[in-house]
CSV table of C-alpha atoms and ligand atoms in Angstrom, one decimal:
chain,number,residue,atom,x,y,z
V,1365,MET,CA,12.6,24.6,-12.0
V,1366,LYS,CA,14.2,21.4,-12.4
V,1367,TYR,CA,11.1,19.9,-10.4
V,1368,PRO,CA,7.2,20.1,-11.4
V,1369,VAL,CA,6.7,20.5,-7.5
V,1370,PRO,CA,3.3,22.8,-7.7
V,1371,CYS,CA,3.7,26.2,-6.6
V,1372,LEU,CA,0.9,27.9,-5.1
V,1373,ASP,CA,-0.2,31.7,-4.6
V,1374,ARG,CA,-1.2,32.3,-1.0
V,1375,ARG,CA,-4.7,33.1,-2.1
V,1376,THR,CA,-5.4,30.1,-3.9
V,1377,SER,CA,-8.7,28.2,-2.3
V,1378,ILE,CA,-8.6,25.2,-0.5
V,1379,GLN,CA,-10.3,23.1,-3.1
V,1380,GLU,CA,-8.1,24.4,-6.1
V,1381,ALA,CA,-5.0,23.6,-4.0
V,1382,ILE,CA,-6.1,19.8,-3.4
V,1383,ARG,CA,-6.8,19.5,-6.9
V,1384,THR,CA,-3.6,21.1,-8.2
V,1385,ILE,CA,-1.3,19.1,-6.0
V,1386,GLU,CA,-3.6,15.7,-6.7
V,1387,ARG,CA,-3.0,16.3,-10.7
V,1388,ALA,CA,0.7,17.1,-9.9
V,1389,SER,CA,0.8,13.7,-8.1
V,1390,PHE,CA,2.6,15.0,-5.2
V,1391,ASP,CA,1.8,15.1,-1.4
V,1392,ARG,CA,2.5,19.1,-1.2
V,1393,ALA,CA,2.9,22.3,-2.7
V,1394,PHE,CA,5.1,25.6,-2.1
V,1395,VAL,CA,3.2,28.5,-1.4
V,1396,VAL,CA,4.4,31.9,-2.3
V,1397,ASP,CA,3.0,35.5,-2.3
V,1398,PRO,CA,2.0,37.3,-5.2
V,1399,GLY,CA,5.5,38.6,-5.3
V,1400,GLY,CA,6.8,35.1,-5.4
V,1401,VAL,CA,8.0,35.5,-2.1
V,1402,TYR,CA,8.4,31.7,-0.4
V,1403,LEU,CA,6.0,31.5,2.6
V,1404,GLY,CA,5.8,27.9,3.7
V,1405,CYS,CA,4.4,24.7,2.3
V,1406,VAL,CA,0.9,22.8,2.5
V,1407,THR,CA,0.3,19.1,2.3
V,1408,ILE,CA,-2.6,17.7,0.6
V,1409,SER,CA,-3.6,15.9,3.9
V,1410,ASP,CA,-3.5,19.2,5.6
V,1411,LEU,CA,-5.9,20.7,3.4
V,1412,ARG,CA,-8.4,17.5,3.6
V,1413,ARG,CA,-7.9,17.9,7.5
V,1414,LEU,CA,-9.4,21.4,6.8
V,1415,LEU,CA,-12.2,20.8,5.2
V,1416,ILE,CA,-13.5,18.1,7.5
V,1417,SER,CA,-12.9,20.5,10.3
V,1418,GLY,CA,-15.2,22.9,8.9
V,1419,ALA,CA,-13.4,25.0,6.5
V,1420,HIS,CA,-15.0,26.2,3.4
V,1421,GLY,CA,-13.2,24.7,0.1
V,1422,GLY,CA,-13.3,28.2,-1.5
V,1423,GLU,CA,-10.9,29.7,1.5
V,1424,PRO,CA,-7.7,30.9,0.6
V,1425,VAL,CA,-4.8,28.2,1.8
V,1426,ASP,CA,-3.0,31.4,3.9
V,1427,GLY,CA,-6.2,31.9,5.8
V,1428,TYR,CA,-4.7,28.7,7.8
V,1429,PRO,CA,-1.1,28.7,9.2
V,1430,LEU,CA,1.3,27.0,6.6
V,1431,ARG,CA,3.6,24.7,7.4
V,1432,HIS,CA,7.0,26.5,8.2
V,1433,GLY,CA,8.8,24.5,5.4
V,1434,GLN,CA,12.6,24.6,5.2
V,1435,LYS,CA,14.6,26.5,2.5
V,1436,LEU,CA,18.0,26.6,1.5
V,1437,THR,CA,19.7,29.9,-0.1
V,1438,ALA,CA,22.4,29.9,-2.8
V,1439,GLU,CA,25.1,29.6,-0.2
V,1440,SER,CA,23.7,27.4,2.4
V,1441,ARG,CA,22.8,24.8,-0.2
V,1442,GLU,CA,26.8,24.6,-0.4
V,1443,ASP,CA,27.2,24.2,3.3
V,1444,PRO,CA,27.8,20.2,4.0
V,1445,LYS,CA,26.7,20.6,7.7
V,1446,LEU,CA,23.7,22.3,7.0
V,1447,ALA,CA,22.9,20.2,4.0
V,1448,GLU,CA,23.4,16.7,6.4
V,1449,ARG,CA,21.0,18.4,9.0
V,1450,MET,CA,18.6,19.2,6.3
V,1451,MET,CA,18.5,15.4,4.9
V,1452,SER,CA,17.8,14.0,8.1
V,1453,ASP,CA,14.7,16.4,8.7
V,1454,MET,CA,13.6,15.8,5.5
V,1455,GLU,CA,13.8,11.8,5.7
V,1456,LEU,CA,12.1,12.1,9.2
V,1457,GLU,CA,9.3,14.3,7.8
V,1458,GLY,CA,9.1,12.5,4.3
V,1459,VAL,CA,10.0,15.4,2.4
V,1460,ARG,CA,11.6,14.9,-0.7
V,1461,TYR,CA,12.0,18.5,-2.0
V,1462,LEU,CA,13.3,22.0,-0.8
V,1463,PRO,CA,13.0,25.1,-2.3
V,1464,VAL,CA,16.2,27.3,-2.9
V,1465,VAL,CA,15.4,31.0,-2.6
V,1466,ASP,CA,17.2,33.8,-3.8
V,1467,ASP,CA,18.0,37.2,-2.0
V,1468,GLY,CA,14.6,38.6,-2.4
V,1469,GLY,CA,13.2,35.4,-0.8
V,1470,ARG,CA,11.4,34.2,-4.2
V,1471,ILE,CA,11.8,30.4,-5.2
V,1472,ALA,CA,14.7,30.2,-7.8
V,1473,ASP,CA,15.5,26.3,-8.0
V,1474,VAL,CA,14.3,23.4,-6.2
V,1475,LEU,CA,16.6,20.5,-4.9
V,1476,SER,CA,15.7,16.8,-4.2
V,1477,LEU,CA,17.1,14.9,-1.4
V,1478,GLU,CA,19.1,12.7,-3.8
V,1479,ASP,CA,20.5,16.2,-5.0
V,1480,LEU,CA,21.4,17.2,-1.6
V,1481,GLU,CA,23.2,14.1,-1.1
V,1482,ARG,CA,25.2,13.7,-4.3
V,1483,ARG,CA,26.6,17.4,-3.8
V,1484,HIS,CA,27.7,16.6,-0.5
V,1485,GLY,CA,28.7,12.8,-1.0
V,1486,LEU,CA,26.5,12.1,1.9
V,1487,GLY,CA,23.8,9.6,2.1
V,1488,PRO,CA,22.1,7.5,0.5
V,1489,ALA,CA,18.8,9.3,0.8
V,1490,SER,CA,16.4,7.1,1.6
V,1491,ALA,CA,13.0,8.8,0.4
V,1492,GLY,CA,13.9,8.0,-3.0
V,1493,ASP,CA,10.9,6.3,-4.2
V,1494,GLY,CA,8.7,8.8,-5.2
V,1495,PRO,CA,6.0,10.8,-3.2
V,1496,GLY,CA,4.0,7.3,-2.6
V,1497,ARG,CA,0.5,8.2,-2.8
V,1498,ARG,CA,-1.6,6.5,-0.3
V,1499,VAL,CA,-4.6,4.1,-1.8
V,1500,LEU,CA,-7.5,2.9,0.4
V,1501,VAL,CA,-8.4,-0.5,-1.4
V,1502,VAL,CA,-11.7,-1.5,0.0
V,1503,GLY,CA,-11.8,-5.1,-0.5
V,1504,GLY,CA,-8.4,-5.3,-1.0
V,1505,ALA,CA,-8.1,-9.1,0.0
V,1506,GLY,CA,-10.3,-10.7,-2.5
V,1507,TYR,CA,-9.8,-11.9,-5.7
V,1508,LEU,CA,-9.3,-9.0,-7.7
V,1509,GLY,CA,-8.3,-7.0,-4.2
V,1510,SER,CA,-5.1,-8.9,-3.6
V,1511,VAL,CA,-3.7,-9.1,-7.0
V,1512,LEU,CA,-4.2,-5.2,-7.3
V,1513,THR,CA,-2.7,-4.9,-3.8
V,1514,ARG,CA,0.4,-6.3,-4.8
V,1515,LYS,CA,0.6,-4.4,-8.2
V,1516,LEU,CA,0.0,-0.8,-6.5
V,1517,LEU,CA,2.8,-2.0,-3.8
V,1518,GLY,CA,5.0,-2.7,-7.0
V,1519,ARG,CA,4.5,0.3,-8.6
V,1520,GLY,CA,5.2,2.7,-5.4
V,1521,PHE,CA,1.8,3.1,-3.7
V,1522,ARG,CA,1.3,3.1,-0.1
V,1523,VAL,CA,-1.8,0.8,0.3
V,1524,ARG,CA,-4.5,0.7,3.2
V,1525,VAL,CA,-6.8,-2.3,2.7
V,1526,LEU,CA,-9.9,-2.1,4.3
V,1527,ASP,CA,-11.5,-5.2,4.5
V,1528,SER,CA,-13.8,-7.6,6.6
V,1529,PHE,CA,-11.9,-10.7,5.2
V,1530,ILE,CA,-15.0,-12.8,4.6
V,1531,TYR,CA,-12.9,-15.3,2.7
V,1532,GLY,CA,-10.3,-15.6,5.3
V,1533,ARG,CA,-6.9,-13.8,5.6
V,1534,ARG,CA,-4.4,-15.7,3.7
V,1535,SER,CA,-4.4,-13.7,0.6
V,1536,LEU,CA,-2.5,-11.0,2.1
V,1537,GLU,CA,-0.5,-13.0,5.0
V,1538,PRO,CA,2.7,-13.1,2.4
V,1539,LEU,CA,2.5,-9.0,2.7
V,1540,ALA,CA,3.1,-9.0,6.7
V,1541,ASP,CA,6.4,-7.4,6.4
V,1542,GLU,CA,5.5,-5.0,3.7
V,1543,LYS,CA,6.1,-1.4,5.3
V,1544,ASN,CA,3.8,0.4,2.8
V,1545,LEU,CA,0.7,-1.6,3.6
V,1546,GLU,CA,-1.5,-1.1,6.1
V,1547,ILE,CA,-4.4,-3.5,6.9
V,1548,VAL,CA,-7.4,-2.5,8.6
V,1549,GLU,CA,-9.9,-5.2,9.5
V,1550,GLY,CA,-13.0,-3.6,9.5
V,1551,ASP,CA,-16.7,-3.7,8.0
V,1552,LEU,CA,-17.3,-1.0,5.5
V,1553,ARG,CA,-20.9,-1.0,6.2
V,1554,HIS,CA,-19.5,0.2,9.9
V,1555,ILE,CA,-19.8,4.3,9.6
V,1556,PRO,CA,-16.7,4.9,12.1
V,1557,THR,CA,-14.5,2.5,10.6
V,1558,MET,CA,-15.5,3.4,7.1
V,1559,VAL,CA,-14.6,7.2,8.0
V,1560,GLY,CA,-11.5,6.5,9.7
V,1561,SER,CA,-10.1,4.4,6.9
V,1562,LEU,CA,-10.3,7.7,4.9
V,1563,ALA,CA,-7.8,9.5,6.7
V,1564,ASP,CA,-4.7,10.8,4.8
V,1565,VAL,CA,-5.8,8.8,1.6
V,1566,ASP,CA,-5.2,10.3,-1.9
V,1567,ALA,CA,-7.2,7.8,-3.9
V,1568,VAL,CA,-10.2,4.8,-3.1
V,1569,VAL,CA,-10.6,1.8,-5.1
V,1570,LEU,CA,-13.8,0.3,-4.2
V,1571,LEU,CA,-14.0,-3.2,-4.8
V,1572,ALA,CA,-15.7,-4.9,-1.5
V,1573,ALA,CA,-19.1,-6.0,-2.2
V,1574,ILE,CA,-21.5,-9.1,-2.4
V,1575,VAL,CA,-19.9,-10.5,-5.7
V,1576,GLY,CA,-21.9,-12.6,-8.1
V,1577,ASP,CA,-25.2,-13.3,-9.2
V,1578,PRO,CA,-25.7,-16.6,-6.8
V,1579,ALA,CA,-24.2,-14.7,-3.8
V,1580,SER,CA,-26.3,-11.5,-3.7
V,1581,LYS,CA,-29.4,-14.2,-4.5
V,1582,ILE,CA,-28.5,-15.8,-1.0
V,1583,ARG,CA,-27.8,-12.4,0.7
V,1584,PRO,CA,-30.0,-9.8,-0.7
V,1585,ILE,CA,-30.2,-7.8,2.4
V,1586,GLU,CA,-26.3,-7.8,2.7
V,1587,THR,CA,-26.3,-6.9,-1.1
V,1588,ILE,CA,-28.0,-3.7,-0.3
V,1589,GLU,CA,-26.1,-2.4,2.6
V,1590,THR,CA,-22.7,-3.0,1.1
V,1591,ASN,CA,-23.3,-2.7,-2.9
V,1592,VAL,CA,-25.1,0.2,-2.4
V,1593,LEU,CA,-25.9,1.9,0.9
V,1594,ALA,CA,-22.2,1.3,2.3
V,1595,ALA,CA,-20.7,2.0,-1.4
V,1596,GLN,CA,-23.0,5.4,-1.4
V,1597,ALA,CA,-22.0,6.3,2.4
V,1598,LEU,CA,-18.3,6.1,1.2
V,1599,ALA,CA,-18.2,8.0,-1.9
V,1600,SER,CA,-19.8,10.8,0.2
V,1601,ALA,CA,-17.4,10.8,2.7
V,1602,ALA,CA,-14.6,10.7,0.4
V,1603,ARG,CA,-16.2,13.9,-1.6
V,1604,LEU,CA,-16.4,15.7,1.8
V,1605,GLN,CA,-12.8,15.6,2.0
V,1606,GLN,CA,-12.1,15.8,-1.6
V,1607,VAL,CA,-10.3,12.6,-2.4
V,1608,GLY,CA,-11.1,13.2,-5.8
V,1609,ARG,CA,-10.4,9.8,-7.2
V,1610,PHE,CA,-12.2,7.3,-6.9
V,1611,LEU,CA,-12.5,4.1,-8.5
V,1612,TYR,CA,-15.7,2.0,-8.5
V,1613,ALA,CA,-15.7,-1.6,-9.5
V,1614,SER,CA,-18.8,-2.4,-11.9
V,1615,THR,CA,-19.3,-5.1,-14.1
V,1616,CYS,CA,-20.2,-5.8,-17.5
V,1617,SER,CA,-23.2,-7.7,-16.0
V,1618,VAL,CA,-25.1,-4.7,-16.1
V,1619,TYR,CA,-25.8,-4.9,-19.4
V,1620,GLY,CA,-27.6,-8.3,-19.2
V,1621,VAL,CA,-28.7,-9.3,-22.7
V,1622,GLY,CA,-28.0,-7.2,-25.7
V,1623,SER,CA,-27.2,-8.5,-29.7
V,1624,ALA,CA,-25.1,-5.8,-30.8
V,1625,LEU,CA,-21.6,-4.9,-29.6
V,1626,LEU,CA,-22.7,-2.9,-26.3
V,1627,ASP,CA,-20.5,0.6,-25.4
V,1628,GLU,CA,-20.8,2.4,-22.1
V,1629,GLU,CA,-23.9,4.0,-23.6
V,1630,ALA,CA,-25.7,0.7,-24.5
V,1631,PRO,CA,-29.1,0.2,-22.6
V,1632,LEU,CA,-28.8,-1.7,-19.4
V,1633,HIS,CA,-30.9,-4.8,-19.1
V,1634,PRO,CA,-29.9,-6.0,-15.5
V,1635,VAL,CA,-30.9,-10.0,-15.3
V,1636,SER,CA,-30.1,-10.1,-11.3
V,1637,LEU,CA,-30.3,-8.3,-8.0
V,1638,TYR,CA,-26.2,-8.4,-8.2
V,1639,ALA,CA,-26.3,-6.3,-11.5
V,1640,ARG,CA,-28.9,-4.2,-10.4
V,1641,SER,CA,-27.4,-3.0,-7.0
V,1642,LYS,CA,-24.2,-2.0,-9.2
V,1643,ILE,CA,-26.2,0.1,-11.7
V,1644,GLU,CA,-27.9,1.7,-8.8
V,1645,SER,CA,-24.5,2.6,-7.2
V,1646,GLU,CA,-23.0,3.7,-10.6
V,1647,ASN,CA,-25.4,6.1,-11.0
V,1648,ILE,CA,-25.4,7.3,-7.3
V,1649,ILE,CA,-21.5,7.9,-7.3
V,1650,LEU,CA,-21.4,9.4,-10.8
V,1651,GLY,CA,-24.1,11.5,-9.3
V,1652,MET,CA,-21.7,13.1,-6.8
V,1653,GLY,CA,-19.2,13.8,-9.0
V,1654,GLY,CA,-18.1,17.6,-10.1
V,1655,GLU,CA,-15.0,19.4,-10.5
V,1656,TYR,CA,-13.4,18.4,-7.0
V,1657,PHE,CA,-14.7,14.6,-6.8
V,1658,SER,CA,-14.1,12.7,-10.1
V,1659,PRO,CA,-15.3,9.2,-9.7
V,1660,THR,CA,-14.3,6.3,-12.4
V,1661,VAL,CA,-16.6,3.7,-12.9
V,1662,LEU,CA,-14.9,0.6,-14.3
V,1663,ARG,CA,-17.3,-2.1,-15.8
V,1664,MET,CA,-15.3,-5.5,-15.9
V,1665,GLY,CA,-16.0,-8.6,-17.8
V,1666,THR,CA,-15.6,-11.8,-16.2
V,1667,LEU,CA,-12.4,-12.3,-14.5
V,1668,TYR,CA,-9.9,-15.4,-14.8
V,1669,GLY,CA,-6.4,-16.3,-13.8
V,1670,PRO,CA,-5.0,-17.2,-10.6
V,1671,SER,CA,-5.1,-15.0,-7.4
V,1672,PRO,CA,-4.1,-15.3,-4.2
V,1673,ARG,CA,-7.7,-15.6,-3.0
V,1674,MET,CA,-8.7,-18.2,-5.5
V,1675,ARG,CA,-11.9,-18.1,-7.1
V,1676,PHE,CA,-13.7,-21.4,-8.4
V,1677,ASP,CA,-16.9,-20.0,-9.0
V,1678,LEU,CA,-15.6,-17.8,-12.5
V,1679,VAL,CA,-16.1,-19.7,-15.9
V,1680,VAL,CA,-12.4,-20.1,-17.1
V,1681,ASN,CA,-11.3,-21.0,-13.3
V,1682,THR,CA,-14.2,-23.2,-12.8
V,1683,MET,CA,-13.7,-25.2,-16.1
V,1684,SER,CA,-10.0,-25.2,-15.3
V,1685,MET,CA,-10.2,-26.6,-12.0
V,1686,LYS,CA,-12.9,-29.4,-13.5
V,1687,SER,CA,-10.8,-30.5,-16.2
V,1688,PHE,CA,-7.9,-31.3,-13.3
V,1689,VAL,CA,-10.4,-32.7,-11.2
V,1690,ASP,CA,-12.9,-34.4,-12.9
V,1691,GLY,CA,-10.8,-34.8,-16.2
V,1692,ARG,CA,-14.1,-33.1,-18.1
V,1693,ILE,CA,-15.6,-29.7,-18.7
V,1694,GLN,CA,-19.2,-29.1,-18.3
V,1695,VAL,CA,-20.9,-26.7,-20.6
V,1696,PHE,CA,-24.4,-25.5,-19.4
V,1697,GLY,CA,-25.8,-23.8,-22.7
V,1698,GLY,CA,-23.0,-22.8,-24.9
V,1699,SER,CA,-23.8,-20.3,-27.2
V,1700,GLN,CA,-24.1,-17.1,-24.9
V,1701,TRP,CA,-21.2,-14.4,-25.2
V,1702,ARG,CA,-19.1,-13.5,-22.3
V,1703,PRO,CA,-16.5,-10.8,-22.2
V,1704,LEU,CA,-13.6,-12.3,-20.0
V,1705,LEU,CA,-10.7,-10.6,-18.6
V,1706,GLY,CA,-7.2,-11.6,-17.1
V,1707,VAL,CA,-7.5,-10.6,-13.3
V,1708,GLU,CA,-3.8,-9.3,-13.5
V,1709,ASP,CA,-4.9,-7.4,-16.6
V,1710,ALA,CA,-7.9,-5.8,-14.3
V,1711,ALA,CA,-5.6,-4.8,-11.7
V,1712,GLU,CA,-3.2,-3.1,-14.5
V,1713,VAL,CA,-6.1,-1.1,-15.8
V,1714,TYR,CA,-6.9,0.3,-11.9
V,1715,ALA,CA,-3.0,1.0,-11.6
V,1716,ARG,CA,-3.3,3.1,-14.9
V,1717,CYS,CA,-6.3,4.7,-13.7
V,1718,LEU,CA,-4.7,5.9,-10.6
V,1719,GLU,CA,-1.9,7.1,-12.6
V,1720,ALA,CA,-3.4,8.6,-15.2
V,1721,ASP,CA,-4.4,12.4,-15.3
V,1722,ILE,CA,-7.7,12.6,-13.7
V,1723,GLY,CA,-9.4,14.6,-16.3
V,1724,LYS,CA,-8.9,11.9,-18.4
V,1725,VAL,CA,-10.7,9.4,-16.4
V,1726,GLY,CA,-12.8,10.9,-13.9
V,1727,ASN,CA,-16.6,11.4,-14.3
V,1728,GLN,CA,-16.8,8.6,-17.0
V,1729,VAL,CA,-17.5,5.3,-17.2
V,1730,PHE,CA,-15.2,2.3,-19.0
V,1731,ASN,CA,-15.9,-1.0,-20.1
V,1732,VAL,CA,-12.7,-2.7,-18.9
V,1733,GLY,CA,-11.6,-5.8,-20.9
V,1734,SER,CA,-10.7,-6.0,-24.6
V,1735,ASP,CA,-12.8,-6.8,-27.9
V,1736,GLY,CA,-10.8,-9.9,-29.1
V,1737,GLN,CA,-12.0,-11.5,-25.8
V,1738,ASN,CA,-15.5,-11.5,-26.1
V,1739,TYR,CA,-16.1,-15.3,-26.1
V,1740,ARG,CA,-18.9,-17.9,-26.6
V,1741,ILE,CA,-19.0,-20.3,-23.6
V,1742,ASP,CA,-18.6,-23.1,-26.1
V,1743,GLU,CA,-15.3,-21.5,-27.3
V,1744,VAL,CA,-13.8,-20.9,-23.8
V,1745,ALA,CA,-14.5,-24.6,-23.0
V,1746,GLY,CA,-12.6,-25.5,-26.4
V,1747,ILE,CA,-9.7,-23.2,-25.6
V,1748,ILE,CA,-9.3,-24.4,-22.3
V,1749,SER,CA,-9.8,-28.0,-23.7
V,1750,GLY,CA,-7.1,-27.7,-26.2
V,1751,ALA,CA,-4.6,-26.1,-23.7
V,1752,LEU,CA,-4.9,-28.8,-21.3
V,1753,GLY,CA,-4.3,-31.7,-23.9
V,1754,GLY,CA,-7.7,-32.4,-25.2
V,1755,ILE,CA,-9.8,-32.6,-22.1
V,1756,PRO,CA,-13.5,-34.1,-23.0
V,1757,ILE,CA,-16.3,-31.7,-23.3
V,1758,HIS,CA,-19.7,-32.6,-22.0
V,1759,ARG,CA,-22.5,-29.9,-23.3
V,1760,ASP,CA,-25.9,-29.7,-21.2
V,1761,ARG,CA,-27.7,-27.4,-23.5
V,1762,SER,CA,-30.1,-26.1,-20.5
V,1763,ASN,CA,-28.4,-22.7,-19.4
V,1764,LEU,CA,-29.7,-21.1,-16.3
V,1765,ASP,CA,-27.6,-17.8,-16.6
V,1766,ALA,CA,-29.7,-15.6,-18.6
V,1767,ARG,CA,-26.5,-13.3,-19.3
V,1768,ASP,CA,-25.8,-13.3,-22.9
V,1769,TYR,CA,-23.8,-9.8,-24.5
V,1770,ARG,CA,-21.0,-8.8,-26.2
V,1771,VAL,CA,-19.2,-5.7,-25.0
V,1772,SER,CA,-16.8,-2.9,-26.7
V,1773,PHE,CA,-13.7,-2.0,-25.2
V,1774,ALA,CA,-12.4,0.7,-27.7
V,1775,LYS,CA,-12.5,3.6,-25.2
V,1776,LEU,CA,-10.5,2.0,-22.7
V,1777,GLU,CA,-8.1,1.2,-25.5
V,1778,GLU,CA,-8.2,4.6,-26.7
V,1779,THR,CA,-7.9,6.3,-23.3
V,1780,LEU,CA,-5.4,4.1,-21.7
V,1781,GLY,CA,-3.7,2.4,-24.4
V,1782,PHE,CA,-4.6,-0.8,-22.8
V,1783,ARG,CA,-4.2,-4.0,-24.1
V,1784,PRO,CA,-4.7,-7.3,-22.1
V,1785,GLY,CA,-1.5,-9.9,-21.3
V,1786,GLN,CA,-3.4,-13.0,-20.3
V,1787,THR,CA,-4.9,-15.3,-22.0
V,1788,ILE,CA,-7.5,-18.0,-21.0
V,1789,ALA,CA,-5.3,-21.3,-22.2
V,1790,GLY,CA,-2.2,-19.2,-20.4
V,1791,ALA,CA,-4.6,-18.9,-17.3
V,1792,ALA,CA,-5.8,-22.8,-17.4
V,1793,GLY,CA,-2.2,-23.8,-17.3
V,1794,ALA,CA,-1.3,-21.7,-14.4
V,1795,ILE,CA,-4.6,-22.7,-12.4
V,1796,VAL,CA,-3.9,-26.7,-13.2
V,1797,SER,CA,-0.2,-26.1,-12.2
V,1798,SER,CA,-1.2,-24.8,-8.9
V,1799,LEU,CA,-3.5,-27.8,-8.1
V,1800,ARG,CA,-1.0,-30.4,-9.7
V,1801,SER,CA,1.6,-28.7,-7.2
V,1802,GLY,CA,-0.6,-28.6,-4.3
V,1803,ALA,CA,-0.2,-25.0,-3.8
V,1804,ILE,CA,-3.9,-25.3,-3.8
V,1805,ARG,CA,-4.8,-28.7,-2.0
V,1806,ASN,CA,-8.8,-28.9,-1.9
V,1807,PRO,CA,-10.5,-26.5,-4.5
V,1808,ALA,CA,-13.7,-27.8,-3.3
V,1809,GLN,CA,-13.3,-25.7,-0.3
V,1810,ARG,CA,-15.9,-23.5,0.5
V,1811,ILE,CA,-13.6,-20.5,0.7
V,1812,TYR,CA,-13.2,-20.7,-3.2
V,1813,TYR,CA,-16.7,-20.0,-3.8
V,1814,ASN,CA,-18.9,-16.8,-3.0
V,1815,HIS,CA,-22.0,-18.1,-2.8
V,1816,PHE,CA,-20.8,-19.8,0.8
V,1817,PHE,CA,-19.6,-17.2,3.5
V,1818,ASP,CA,-18.1,-20.1,5.6
V,1819,SER,CA,-14.0,-18.9,5.7
V,1820,THR,CA,-13.8,-21.5,8.9
V,1821,GLU,CA,-12.6,-24.3,6.8
V,1822,GLU,CA,-8.8,-23.0,6.1
P,2845,NAD,N1,-14.2,-11.3,-10.2
P,2845,NAD,C1,-15.1,-10.7,-11.3
P,2845,NAD,O1,-15.2,-11.6,-12.4
P,2845,NAD,C2,-15.8,-9.4,-11.3
P,2845,NAD,C3,-16.3,-9.1,-12.4
P,2845,NAD,C4,-16.7,-8.0,-12.7
P,2845,NAD,C5,-16.9,-7.0,-11.6
P,2845,NAD,N2,-16.3,-7.5,-10.3
P,2845,NAD,C6,-16.2,-6.6,-9.3
P,2845,NAD,O2,-14.9,-6.5,-8.7
P,2845,NAD,C7,-15.2,-6.4,-7.4
P,2845,NAD,C8,-14.1,-7.2,-6.5
P,2845,NAD,O3,-14.7,-8.5,-6.9
P,2845,NAD,P1,-13.9,-10.1,-6.5
P,2845,NAD,O4,-14.3,-10.8,-7.4
P,2845,NAD,O5,-12.3,-9.8,-6.0
P,2845,NAD,O6,-14.4,-10.4,-5.4
P,2845,NAD,P2,-14.1,-10.9,-3.9
P,2845,NAD,O7,-15.4,-11.4,-3.3
P,2845,NAD,O8,-13.2,-12.0,-4.0
P,2845,NAD,O9,-13.6,-9.8,-3.0
P,2845,NAD,C9,-14.5,-9.0,-2.4
P,2845,NAD,C10,-13.7,-8.5,-0.9
P,2845,NAD,O10,-14.5,-7.5,-0.4
P,2845,NAD,C11,-14.7,-7.8,1.0
P,2845,NAD,N3,-15.5,-7.7,1.6
P,2845,NAD,C12,-16.9,-7.5,1.2
P,2845,NAD,N4,-18.2,-6.9,2.2
P,2845,NAD,C13,-17.6,-6.0,2.9
P,2845,NAD,C14,-17.8,-5.2,3.7
P,2845,NAD,N5,-18.8,-5.2,4.1
P,2845,NAD,N6,-16.7,-4.5,4.4
P,2845,NAD,C15,-15.5,-5.1,4.1
P,2845,NAD,N7,-14.9,-5.9,3.3
P,2845,NAD,C16,-15.8,-6.4,2.3
P,2845,NAD,C17,-14.6,-9.4,0.9
P,2845,NAD,O11,-14.0,-10.0,2.3
P,2845,NAD,C18,-13.7,-9.9,0.1
P,2845,NAD,O12,-12.2,-9.8,0.5
P,2845,NAD,C19,-16.5,-6.5,-6.9
P,2845,NAD,O13,-16.9,-5.3,-6.8
P,2845,NAD,C20,-17.2,-7.3,-8.0
P,2845,NAD,O14,-18.6,-6.9,-8.2
P,2845,NAD,C21,-15.6,-8.6,-10.4
């Protein structure tokens, strides 16, 4: 067959069918009898709905009604009137492929909407941009989320964002006309909202959290509610519906301190509630993993660079902003190591994890960054100072941040071939340009800092 549309024997179990369709990155499969005769089709959403309405994952797919599923024969595919009618039905139903059956009703070929259009000079077919898997991005309005949402839309995904907009709505406002973006305003801790947001999704990316040591310190209860309990509830609800792909945003802060180059097996020494909350949910979510639920934990280095939801409480962004506003860079401590990563690069890793074979990335932990971007804070200041024309650096050797670690990112590079594209110098230049141009007018506004929660100033 020309297209790799999954084709299932009718005795295939519901859970196996979901996994097969997911692995093929389709939204449906053709179902045939043991003799290969075409019976109809099932969508992955139909199957997940069966699971939450009480069906057992081990039951065969044909224990429930199949979708009728249009088909063509060798003769009917040559009929332009029929082709036109089928194309309009396919477009309406979001179907891209049709089976062509032989005299015995067995699938002999598969035609796409574009094939039909070409064959009969009709069209243009409008559903030609892929099956458009739907990803739920929880926290999609945040610093990383607003970059990731744009990247996923650009890669042909349909995106549903669930966000309570702690830091305002501005980051997603320019996307108001995006037909593949759906925005749900709500709190992850609200169970009906959370469960509802999972409807018909193929993958989940969990970014929402109380983020950073200072923010968690100020809001310990909310940190436990959001970072641990709501994360657990979301993973559990996803698993029940066999949404197998679940990317969990964790942090290299879980390592806390360490002298060697730390890989994913290294011992964890959290030095804050924030890091402990992330370890707790990593353990819970990974513990739920198995054959049909394959979470991926992404431990990111400290991010940097411009984002539609800007943060000035991250080391590179702070130093770049201070260079422009104060004409100097203040360094506290300086000898401590920290792995850094551009926010666009981080979003690229998430996109690749969603596109990768789930067997390669599921049920695993990855450090997310690159070996070449482990820096001492002193070095970071030097790079930014140099990039911005020699801004003076003031050093205060007292250091309130106990984190000090270097991380190995070899596993990520080996598995996904990831190499960073962003640099600290490039990001510093871009941040200063956005301040100089007035795109960001007042970087002192509380909205740019996670340890303030007042979004009323913008
Ligand atoms: N930024 C970094 O340097 C960094 C580094 C390592 C890991 N991470 C992790 O990446 C993720 C994203 O970080 P970020 O920098 O984009 O943070 P952010 O604070 O900018 O974004 C978090 C988003 O989640 C939303 N949110 C928070 N609580 C919510 C709730 N209960 N319900 C719905 N939405 C809620 C917020 O409104 C916000 O839009 C976090 O999980 C963080 O721990 C970030």
